[in-house]
PDB file of C-alpha atoms in Angstrom:
ATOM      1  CA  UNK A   1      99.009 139.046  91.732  1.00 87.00           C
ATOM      2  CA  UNK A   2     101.025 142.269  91.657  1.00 93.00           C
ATOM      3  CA  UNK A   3     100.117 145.474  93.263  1.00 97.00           C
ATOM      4  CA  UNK A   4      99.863 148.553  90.316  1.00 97.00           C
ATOM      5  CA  UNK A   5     100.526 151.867  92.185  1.00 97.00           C
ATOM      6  CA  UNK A   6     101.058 155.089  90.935  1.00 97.00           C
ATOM      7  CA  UNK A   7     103.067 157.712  93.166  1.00 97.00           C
ATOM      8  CA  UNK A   8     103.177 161.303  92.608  1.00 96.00           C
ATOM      9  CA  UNK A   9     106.355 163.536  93.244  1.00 92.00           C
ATOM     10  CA  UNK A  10     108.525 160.642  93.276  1.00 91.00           C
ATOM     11  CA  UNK A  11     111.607 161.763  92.642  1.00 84.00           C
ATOM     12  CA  UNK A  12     112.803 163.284  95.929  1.00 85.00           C
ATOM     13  CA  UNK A  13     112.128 163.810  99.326  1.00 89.00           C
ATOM     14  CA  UNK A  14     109.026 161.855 100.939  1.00 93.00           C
ATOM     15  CA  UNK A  15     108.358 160.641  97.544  1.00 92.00           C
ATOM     16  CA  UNK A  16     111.351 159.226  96.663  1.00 92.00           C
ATOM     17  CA  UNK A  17     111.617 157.401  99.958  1.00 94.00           C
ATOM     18  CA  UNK A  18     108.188 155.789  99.568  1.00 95.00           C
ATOM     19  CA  UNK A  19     109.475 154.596  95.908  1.00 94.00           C
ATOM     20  CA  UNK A  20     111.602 152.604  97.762  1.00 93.00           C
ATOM     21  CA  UNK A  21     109.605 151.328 100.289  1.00 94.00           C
ATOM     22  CA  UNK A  22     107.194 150.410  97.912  1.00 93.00           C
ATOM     23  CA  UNK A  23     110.127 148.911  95.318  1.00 85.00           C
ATOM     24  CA  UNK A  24     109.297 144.977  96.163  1.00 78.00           C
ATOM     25  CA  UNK A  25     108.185 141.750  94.221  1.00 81.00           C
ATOM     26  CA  UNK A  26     104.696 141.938  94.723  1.00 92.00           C
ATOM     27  CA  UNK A  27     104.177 145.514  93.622  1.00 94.00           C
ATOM     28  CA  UNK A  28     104.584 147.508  89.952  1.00 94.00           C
ATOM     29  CA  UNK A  29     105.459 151.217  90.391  1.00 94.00           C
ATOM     30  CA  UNK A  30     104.891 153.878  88.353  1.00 92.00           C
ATOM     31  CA  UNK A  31     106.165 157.395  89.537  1.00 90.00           C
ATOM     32  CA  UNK A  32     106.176 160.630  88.387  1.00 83.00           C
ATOM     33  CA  UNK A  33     108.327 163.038  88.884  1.00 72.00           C
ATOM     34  CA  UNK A  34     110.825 165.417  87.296  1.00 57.00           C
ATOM     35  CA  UNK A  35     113.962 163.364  87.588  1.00 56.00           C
ATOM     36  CA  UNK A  36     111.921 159.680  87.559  1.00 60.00           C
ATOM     37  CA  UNK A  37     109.127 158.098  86.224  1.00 78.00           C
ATOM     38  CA  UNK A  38     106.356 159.994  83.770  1.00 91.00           C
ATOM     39  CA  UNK A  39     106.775 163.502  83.667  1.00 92.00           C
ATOM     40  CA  UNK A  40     103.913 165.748  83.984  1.00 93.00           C
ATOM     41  CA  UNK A  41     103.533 169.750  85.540  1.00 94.00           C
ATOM     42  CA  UNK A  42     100.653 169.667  87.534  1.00 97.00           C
ATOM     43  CA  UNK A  43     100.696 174.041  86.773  1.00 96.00           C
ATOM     44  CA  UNK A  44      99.169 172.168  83.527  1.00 97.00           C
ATOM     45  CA  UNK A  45      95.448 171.476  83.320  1.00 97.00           C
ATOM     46  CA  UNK A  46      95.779 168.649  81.293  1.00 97.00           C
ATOM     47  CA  UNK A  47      98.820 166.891  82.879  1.00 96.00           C
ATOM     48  CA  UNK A  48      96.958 165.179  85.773  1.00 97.00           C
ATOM     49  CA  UNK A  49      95.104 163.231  83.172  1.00 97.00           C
ATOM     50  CA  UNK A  50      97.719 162.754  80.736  1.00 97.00           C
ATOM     51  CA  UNK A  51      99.600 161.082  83.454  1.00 97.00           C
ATOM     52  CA  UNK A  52      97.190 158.553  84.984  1.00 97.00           C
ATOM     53  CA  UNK A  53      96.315 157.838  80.992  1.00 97.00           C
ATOM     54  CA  UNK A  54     100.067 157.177  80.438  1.00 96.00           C
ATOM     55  CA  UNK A  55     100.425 155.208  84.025  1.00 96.00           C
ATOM     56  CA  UNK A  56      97.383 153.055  83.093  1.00 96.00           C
ATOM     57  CA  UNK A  57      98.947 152.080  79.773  1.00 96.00           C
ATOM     58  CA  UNK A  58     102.532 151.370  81.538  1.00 94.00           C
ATOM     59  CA  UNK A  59     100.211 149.281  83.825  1.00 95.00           C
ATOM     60  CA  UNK A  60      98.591 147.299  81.745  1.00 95.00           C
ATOM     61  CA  UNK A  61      95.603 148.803  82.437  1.00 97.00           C
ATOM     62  CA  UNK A  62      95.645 148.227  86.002  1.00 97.00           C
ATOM     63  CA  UNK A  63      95.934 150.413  88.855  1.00 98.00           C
ATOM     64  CA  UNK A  64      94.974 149.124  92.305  1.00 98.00           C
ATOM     65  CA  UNK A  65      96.819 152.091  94.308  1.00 98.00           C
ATOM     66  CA  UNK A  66      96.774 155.932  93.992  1.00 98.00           C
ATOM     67  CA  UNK A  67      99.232 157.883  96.665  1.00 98.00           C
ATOM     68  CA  UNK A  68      99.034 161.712  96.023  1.00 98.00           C
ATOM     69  CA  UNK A  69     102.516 163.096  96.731  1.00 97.00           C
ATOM     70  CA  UNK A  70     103.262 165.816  94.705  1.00 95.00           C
ATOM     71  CA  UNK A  71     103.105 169.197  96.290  1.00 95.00           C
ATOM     72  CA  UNK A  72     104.895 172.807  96.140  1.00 94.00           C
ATOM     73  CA  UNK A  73     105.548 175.053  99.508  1.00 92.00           C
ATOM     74  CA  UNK A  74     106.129 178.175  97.897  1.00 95.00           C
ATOM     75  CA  UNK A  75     105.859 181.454  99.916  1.00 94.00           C
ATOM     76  CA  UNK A  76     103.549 183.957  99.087  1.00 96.00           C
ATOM     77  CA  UNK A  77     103.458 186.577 101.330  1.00 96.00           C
ATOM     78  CA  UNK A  78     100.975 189.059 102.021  1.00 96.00           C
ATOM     79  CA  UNK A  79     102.142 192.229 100.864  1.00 97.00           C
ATOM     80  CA  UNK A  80     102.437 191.131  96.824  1.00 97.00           C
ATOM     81  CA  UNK A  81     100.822 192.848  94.614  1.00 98.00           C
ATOM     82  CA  UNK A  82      97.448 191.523  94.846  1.00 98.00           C
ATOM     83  CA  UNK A  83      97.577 189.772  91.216  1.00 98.00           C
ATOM     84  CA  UNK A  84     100.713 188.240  91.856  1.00 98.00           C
ATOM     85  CA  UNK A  85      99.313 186.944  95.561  1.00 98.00           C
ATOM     86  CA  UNK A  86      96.132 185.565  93.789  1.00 98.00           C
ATOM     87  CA  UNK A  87      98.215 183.931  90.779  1.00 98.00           C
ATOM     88  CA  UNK A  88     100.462 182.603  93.889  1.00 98.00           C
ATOM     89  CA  UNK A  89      97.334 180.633  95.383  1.00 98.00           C
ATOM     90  CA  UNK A  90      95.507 179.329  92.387  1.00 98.00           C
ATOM     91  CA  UNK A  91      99.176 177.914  91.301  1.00 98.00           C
ATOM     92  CA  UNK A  92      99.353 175.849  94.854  1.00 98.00           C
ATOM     93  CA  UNK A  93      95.932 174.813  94.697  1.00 98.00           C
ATOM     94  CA  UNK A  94      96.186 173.845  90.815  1.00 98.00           C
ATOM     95  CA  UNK A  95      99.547 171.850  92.357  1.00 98.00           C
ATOM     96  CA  UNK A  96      98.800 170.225  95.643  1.00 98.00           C
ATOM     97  CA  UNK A  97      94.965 170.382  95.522  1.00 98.00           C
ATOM     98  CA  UNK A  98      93.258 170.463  92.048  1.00 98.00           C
ATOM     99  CA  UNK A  99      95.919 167.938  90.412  1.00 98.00           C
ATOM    100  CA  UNK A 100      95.064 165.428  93.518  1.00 98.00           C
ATOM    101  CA  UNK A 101      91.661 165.517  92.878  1.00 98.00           C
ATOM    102  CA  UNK A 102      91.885 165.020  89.548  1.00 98.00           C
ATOM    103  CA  UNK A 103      93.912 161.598  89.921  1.00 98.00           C
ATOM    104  CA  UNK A 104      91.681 160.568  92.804  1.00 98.00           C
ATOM    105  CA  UNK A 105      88.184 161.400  90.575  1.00 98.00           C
ATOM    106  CA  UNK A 106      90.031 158.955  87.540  1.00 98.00           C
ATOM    107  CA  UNK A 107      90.917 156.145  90.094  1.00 98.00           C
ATOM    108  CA  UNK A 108      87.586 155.628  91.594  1.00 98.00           C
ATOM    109  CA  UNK A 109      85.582 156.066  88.158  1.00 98.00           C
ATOM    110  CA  UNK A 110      88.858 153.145  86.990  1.00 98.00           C
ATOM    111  CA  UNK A 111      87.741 151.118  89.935  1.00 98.00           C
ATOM    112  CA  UNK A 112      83.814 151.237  89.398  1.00 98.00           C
ATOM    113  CA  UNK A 113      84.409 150.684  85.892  1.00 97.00           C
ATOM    114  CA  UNK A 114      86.380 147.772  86.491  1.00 97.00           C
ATOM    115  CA  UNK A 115      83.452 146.802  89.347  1.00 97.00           C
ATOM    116  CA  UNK A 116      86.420 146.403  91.973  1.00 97.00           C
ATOM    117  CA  UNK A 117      87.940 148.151  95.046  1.00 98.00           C
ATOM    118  CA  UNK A 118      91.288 150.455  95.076  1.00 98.00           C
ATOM    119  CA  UNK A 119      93.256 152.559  97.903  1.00 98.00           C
ATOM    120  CA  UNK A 120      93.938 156.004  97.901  1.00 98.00           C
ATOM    121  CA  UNK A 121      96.629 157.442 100.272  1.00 98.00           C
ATOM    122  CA  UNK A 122      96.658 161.447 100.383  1.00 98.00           C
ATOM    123  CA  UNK A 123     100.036 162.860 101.458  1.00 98.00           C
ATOM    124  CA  UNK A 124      98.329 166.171 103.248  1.00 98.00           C
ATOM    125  CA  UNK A 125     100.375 167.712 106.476  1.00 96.00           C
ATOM    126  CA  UNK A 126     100.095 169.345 109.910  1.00 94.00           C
ATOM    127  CA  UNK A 127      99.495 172.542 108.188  1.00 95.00           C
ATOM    128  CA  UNK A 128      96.064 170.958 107.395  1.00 96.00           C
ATOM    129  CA  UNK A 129      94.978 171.597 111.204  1.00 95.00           C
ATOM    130  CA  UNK A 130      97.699 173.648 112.616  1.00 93.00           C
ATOM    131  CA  UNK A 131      97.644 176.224 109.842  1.00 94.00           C
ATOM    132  CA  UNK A 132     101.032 177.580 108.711  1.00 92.00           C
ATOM    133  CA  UNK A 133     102.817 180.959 108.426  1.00 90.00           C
ATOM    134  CA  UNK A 134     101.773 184.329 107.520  1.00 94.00           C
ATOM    135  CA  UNK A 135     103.189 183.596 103.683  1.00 95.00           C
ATOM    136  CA  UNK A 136     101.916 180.017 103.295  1.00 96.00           C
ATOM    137  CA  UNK A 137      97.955 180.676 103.653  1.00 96.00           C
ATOM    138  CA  UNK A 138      97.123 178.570 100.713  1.00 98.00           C
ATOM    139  CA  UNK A 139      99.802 175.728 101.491  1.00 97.00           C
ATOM    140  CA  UNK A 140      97.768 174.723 104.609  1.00 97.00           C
ATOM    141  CA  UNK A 141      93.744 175.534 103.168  1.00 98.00           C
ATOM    142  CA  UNK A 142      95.515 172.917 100.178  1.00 98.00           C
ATOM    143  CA  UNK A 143      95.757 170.356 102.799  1.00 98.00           C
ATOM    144  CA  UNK A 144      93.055 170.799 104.360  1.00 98.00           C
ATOM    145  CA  UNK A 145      91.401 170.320 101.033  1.00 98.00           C
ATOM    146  CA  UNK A 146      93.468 167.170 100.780  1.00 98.00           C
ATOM    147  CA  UNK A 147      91.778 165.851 104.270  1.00 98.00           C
ATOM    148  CA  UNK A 148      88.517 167.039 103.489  1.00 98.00           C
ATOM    149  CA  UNK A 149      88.453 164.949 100.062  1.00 98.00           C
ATOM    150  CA  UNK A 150      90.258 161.993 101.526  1.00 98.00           C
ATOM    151  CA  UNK A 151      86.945 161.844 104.084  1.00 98.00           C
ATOM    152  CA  UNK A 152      84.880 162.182 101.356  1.00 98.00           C
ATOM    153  CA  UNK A 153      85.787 159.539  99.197  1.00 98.00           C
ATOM    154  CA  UNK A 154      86.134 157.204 101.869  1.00 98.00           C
ATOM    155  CA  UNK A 155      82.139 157.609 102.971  1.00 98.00           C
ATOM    156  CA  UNK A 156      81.172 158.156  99.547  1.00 98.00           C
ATOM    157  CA  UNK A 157      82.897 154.674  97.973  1.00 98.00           C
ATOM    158  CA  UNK A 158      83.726 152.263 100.957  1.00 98.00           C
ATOM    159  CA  UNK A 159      81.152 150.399  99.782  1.00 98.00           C
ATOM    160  CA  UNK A 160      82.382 149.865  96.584  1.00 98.00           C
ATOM    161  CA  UNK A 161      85.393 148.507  98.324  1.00 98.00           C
ATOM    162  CA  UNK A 162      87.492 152.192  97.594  1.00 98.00           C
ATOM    163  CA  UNK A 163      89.519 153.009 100.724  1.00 98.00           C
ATOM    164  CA  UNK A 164      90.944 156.331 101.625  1.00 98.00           C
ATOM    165  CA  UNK A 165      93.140 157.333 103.706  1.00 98.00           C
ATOM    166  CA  UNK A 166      95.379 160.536 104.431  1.00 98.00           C
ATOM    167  CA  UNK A 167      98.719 161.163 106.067  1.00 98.00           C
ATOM    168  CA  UNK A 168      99.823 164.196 107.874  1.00 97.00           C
ATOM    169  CA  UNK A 169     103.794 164.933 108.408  1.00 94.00           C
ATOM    170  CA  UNK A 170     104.806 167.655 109.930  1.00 89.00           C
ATOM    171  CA  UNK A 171     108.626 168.728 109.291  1.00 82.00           C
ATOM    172  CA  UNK A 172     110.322 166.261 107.515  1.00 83.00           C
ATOM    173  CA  UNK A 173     113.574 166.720 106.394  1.00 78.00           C
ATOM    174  CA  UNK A 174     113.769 167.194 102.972  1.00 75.00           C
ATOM    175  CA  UNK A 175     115.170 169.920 100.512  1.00 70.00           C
ATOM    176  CA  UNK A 176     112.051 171.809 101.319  1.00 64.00           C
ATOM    177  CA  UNK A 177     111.792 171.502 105.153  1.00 64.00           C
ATOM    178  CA  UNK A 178     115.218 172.260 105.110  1.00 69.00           C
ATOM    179  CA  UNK A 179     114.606 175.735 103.200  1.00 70.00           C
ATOM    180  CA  UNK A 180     112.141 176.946 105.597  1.00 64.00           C
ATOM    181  CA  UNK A 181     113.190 175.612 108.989  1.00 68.00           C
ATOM    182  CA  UNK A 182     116.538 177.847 107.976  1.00 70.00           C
ATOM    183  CA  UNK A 183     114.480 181.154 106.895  1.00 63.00           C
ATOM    184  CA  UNK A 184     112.530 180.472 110.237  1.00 60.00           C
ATOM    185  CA  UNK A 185     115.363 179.993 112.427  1.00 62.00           C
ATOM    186  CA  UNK A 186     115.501 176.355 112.524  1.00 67.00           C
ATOM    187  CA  UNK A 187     116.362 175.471 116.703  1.00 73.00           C
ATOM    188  CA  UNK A 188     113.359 177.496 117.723  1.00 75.00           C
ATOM    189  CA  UNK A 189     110.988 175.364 115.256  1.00 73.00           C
ATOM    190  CA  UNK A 190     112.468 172.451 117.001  1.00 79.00           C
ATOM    191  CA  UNK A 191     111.791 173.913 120.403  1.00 81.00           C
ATOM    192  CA  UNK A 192     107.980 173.275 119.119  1.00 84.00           C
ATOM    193  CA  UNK A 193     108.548 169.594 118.363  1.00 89.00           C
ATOM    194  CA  UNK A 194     108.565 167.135 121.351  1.00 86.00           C
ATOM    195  CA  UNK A 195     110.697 164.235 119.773  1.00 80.00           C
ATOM    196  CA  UNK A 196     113.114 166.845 119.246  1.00 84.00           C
ATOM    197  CA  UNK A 197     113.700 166.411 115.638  1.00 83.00           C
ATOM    198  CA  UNK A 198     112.312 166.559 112.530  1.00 82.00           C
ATOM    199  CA  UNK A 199     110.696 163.092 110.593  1.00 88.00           C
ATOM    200  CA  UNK A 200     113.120 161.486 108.607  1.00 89.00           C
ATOM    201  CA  UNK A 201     111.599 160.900 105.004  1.00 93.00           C
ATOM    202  CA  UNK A 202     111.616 156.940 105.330  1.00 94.00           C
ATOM    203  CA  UNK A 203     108.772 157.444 108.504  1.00 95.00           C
ATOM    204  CA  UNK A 204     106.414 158.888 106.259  1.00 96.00           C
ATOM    205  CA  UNK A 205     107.257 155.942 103.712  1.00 96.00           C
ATOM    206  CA  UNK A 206     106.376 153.551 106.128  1.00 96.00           C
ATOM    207  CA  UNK A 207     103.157 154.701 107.067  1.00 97.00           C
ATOM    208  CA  UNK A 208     102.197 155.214 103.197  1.00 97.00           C
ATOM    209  CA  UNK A 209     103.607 151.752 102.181  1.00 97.00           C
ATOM    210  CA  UNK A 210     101.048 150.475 105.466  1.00 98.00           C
ATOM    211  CA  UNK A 211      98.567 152.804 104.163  1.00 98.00           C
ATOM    212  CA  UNK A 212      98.488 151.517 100.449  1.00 98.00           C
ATOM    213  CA  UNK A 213      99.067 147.980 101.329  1.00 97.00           C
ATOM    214  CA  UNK A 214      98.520 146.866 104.387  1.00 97.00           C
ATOM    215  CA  UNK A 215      96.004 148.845 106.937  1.00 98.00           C
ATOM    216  CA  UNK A 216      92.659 147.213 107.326  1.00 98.00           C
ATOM    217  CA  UNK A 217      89.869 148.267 104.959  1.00 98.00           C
ATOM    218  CA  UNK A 218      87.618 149.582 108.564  1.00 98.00           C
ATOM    219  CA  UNK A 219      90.844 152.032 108.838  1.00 98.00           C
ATOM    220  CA  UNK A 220      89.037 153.849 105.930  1.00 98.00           C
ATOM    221  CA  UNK A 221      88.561 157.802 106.199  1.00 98.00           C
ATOM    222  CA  UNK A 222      91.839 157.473 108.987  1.00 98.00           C
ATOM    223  CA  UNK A 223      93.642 160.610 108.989  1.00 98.00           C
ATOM    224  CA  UNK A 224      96.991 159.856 110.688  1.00 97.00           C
ATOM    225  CA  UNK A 225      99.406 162.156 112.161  1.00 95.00           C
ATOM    226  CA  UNK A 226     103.165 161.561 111.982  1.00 95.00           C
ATOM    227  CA  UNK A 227     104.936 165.030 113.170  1.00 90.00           C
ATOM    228  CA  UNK A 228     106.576 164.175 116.365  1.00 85.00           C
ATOM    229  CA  UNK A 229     103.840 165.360 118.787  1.00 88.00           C
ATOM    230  CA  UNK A 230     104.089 168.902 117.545  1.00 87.00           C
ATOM    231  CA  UNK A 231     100.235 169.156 116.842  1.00 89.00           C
ATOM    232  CA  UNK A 232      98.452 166.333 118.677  1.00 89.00           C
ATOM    233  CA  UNK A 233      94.343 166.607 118.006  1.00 86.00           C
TER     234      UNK A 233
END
């Protein structure tokens, strides 16, 4: 039997890459995205829904896998003018936090419903433990919402046969990382990184396709670093 997933943010980057990873015979993909798959803003309160009720119905009915992708890394720095800082952090928690949680409260109540298991993967990020810059306060507390929930659902569900797990990249070289390891003066962010480079996009993929399909259901609650030994815990 096929393998129903739904992928956020799958039209570029880390989420594009783990479409194709995930792009074999024994799975059914639905992604979202603005350039592929269902389209849905997660600045809307009612798109995270609208999408999982749209991805169900593509599915049959059916979804065994949710990986949270989607995510904005959008500066806010601290000297805004204090509505437009605020407005700046409910928009990236709305995005990379709110919106997750949303998808990952429908899966599991789609799973006991349906009196079977599921697997959620969590795309968080270093930030999540290693903080991030000055202007990105409310990228990292999203991710560390992100590995907060992920633990929670795993101890909360395992034994409903719900799995959980969360990934952590660090730079990975996308449009984004690209962006800001150029504003920050890219060969002394490098300095910081061991490996010496940044993760290429299809690393991440192949810990997520692992994560969704493949990693043992005791690996539940795992949050798993992949940034090239630039924050080790």
């Amino acid at each position: 039997m096929q393998t129903h997933i739904l992928l956020t943010g799958s039209s570029r980057g880390i989420g594009a890459a783990i479409a194709k990873t995930l792009t074999r015979d024994d799975t059914r993909l639905i992604g979202h995205g603005t350039h592929s798959g269902i389209p849905a803003d997660f600045t809307d309160p009612a798109a995270p829904q609208a999408l999982w009720n749209r991805a169900l119905e593509a599915l049959d009915g059916r979804i065994d896998v949710l990986i949270n992708n989607a995510g904005i890394f959008e500066a806010t720095p601290l000297d805004l003018e204090h509505d437009e800082w605020v407005a700046g952090w409910e928009k990236t928690m709305r995005v990379n936090l709110t919106a997750s949680a949303e998808l990952c409260r429908l899966a599991v109540r789609h799973w006991q419903t349906e009196g079977r298991g599921g697997r959620i993967v969590n795309v968080a990020s270093r930030a999540a433990y290693r903080g991030d810059s000055p202007a990105h306060w409310h990228y990292a507390a999203s991710k560390a919402g992100m590995v907060g929930m992920t633990k929670s659902i795993a101890r909360g569900y395992a034994a409903q046969g719900i799995l959980a797990f969360a990934i952590c990249p660090g730079f990975t070289m996308t449009g984004m990382a690209e962006e800001y390891l150029a504003s920050r003066g890219g060969d002394k962010l490098l300095a910081d990184i061991p490996l010496g480079r940044v993760a290429d996009p299809a690393e991440i993929a192949t810990l997520a396709r692992f994560c969704a399909l493949e990693a043992p259901p005791s690996m539940t609650g795992a949050v798993l670093d992949i940034n090239g030994a630039s924050y080790v815990r």
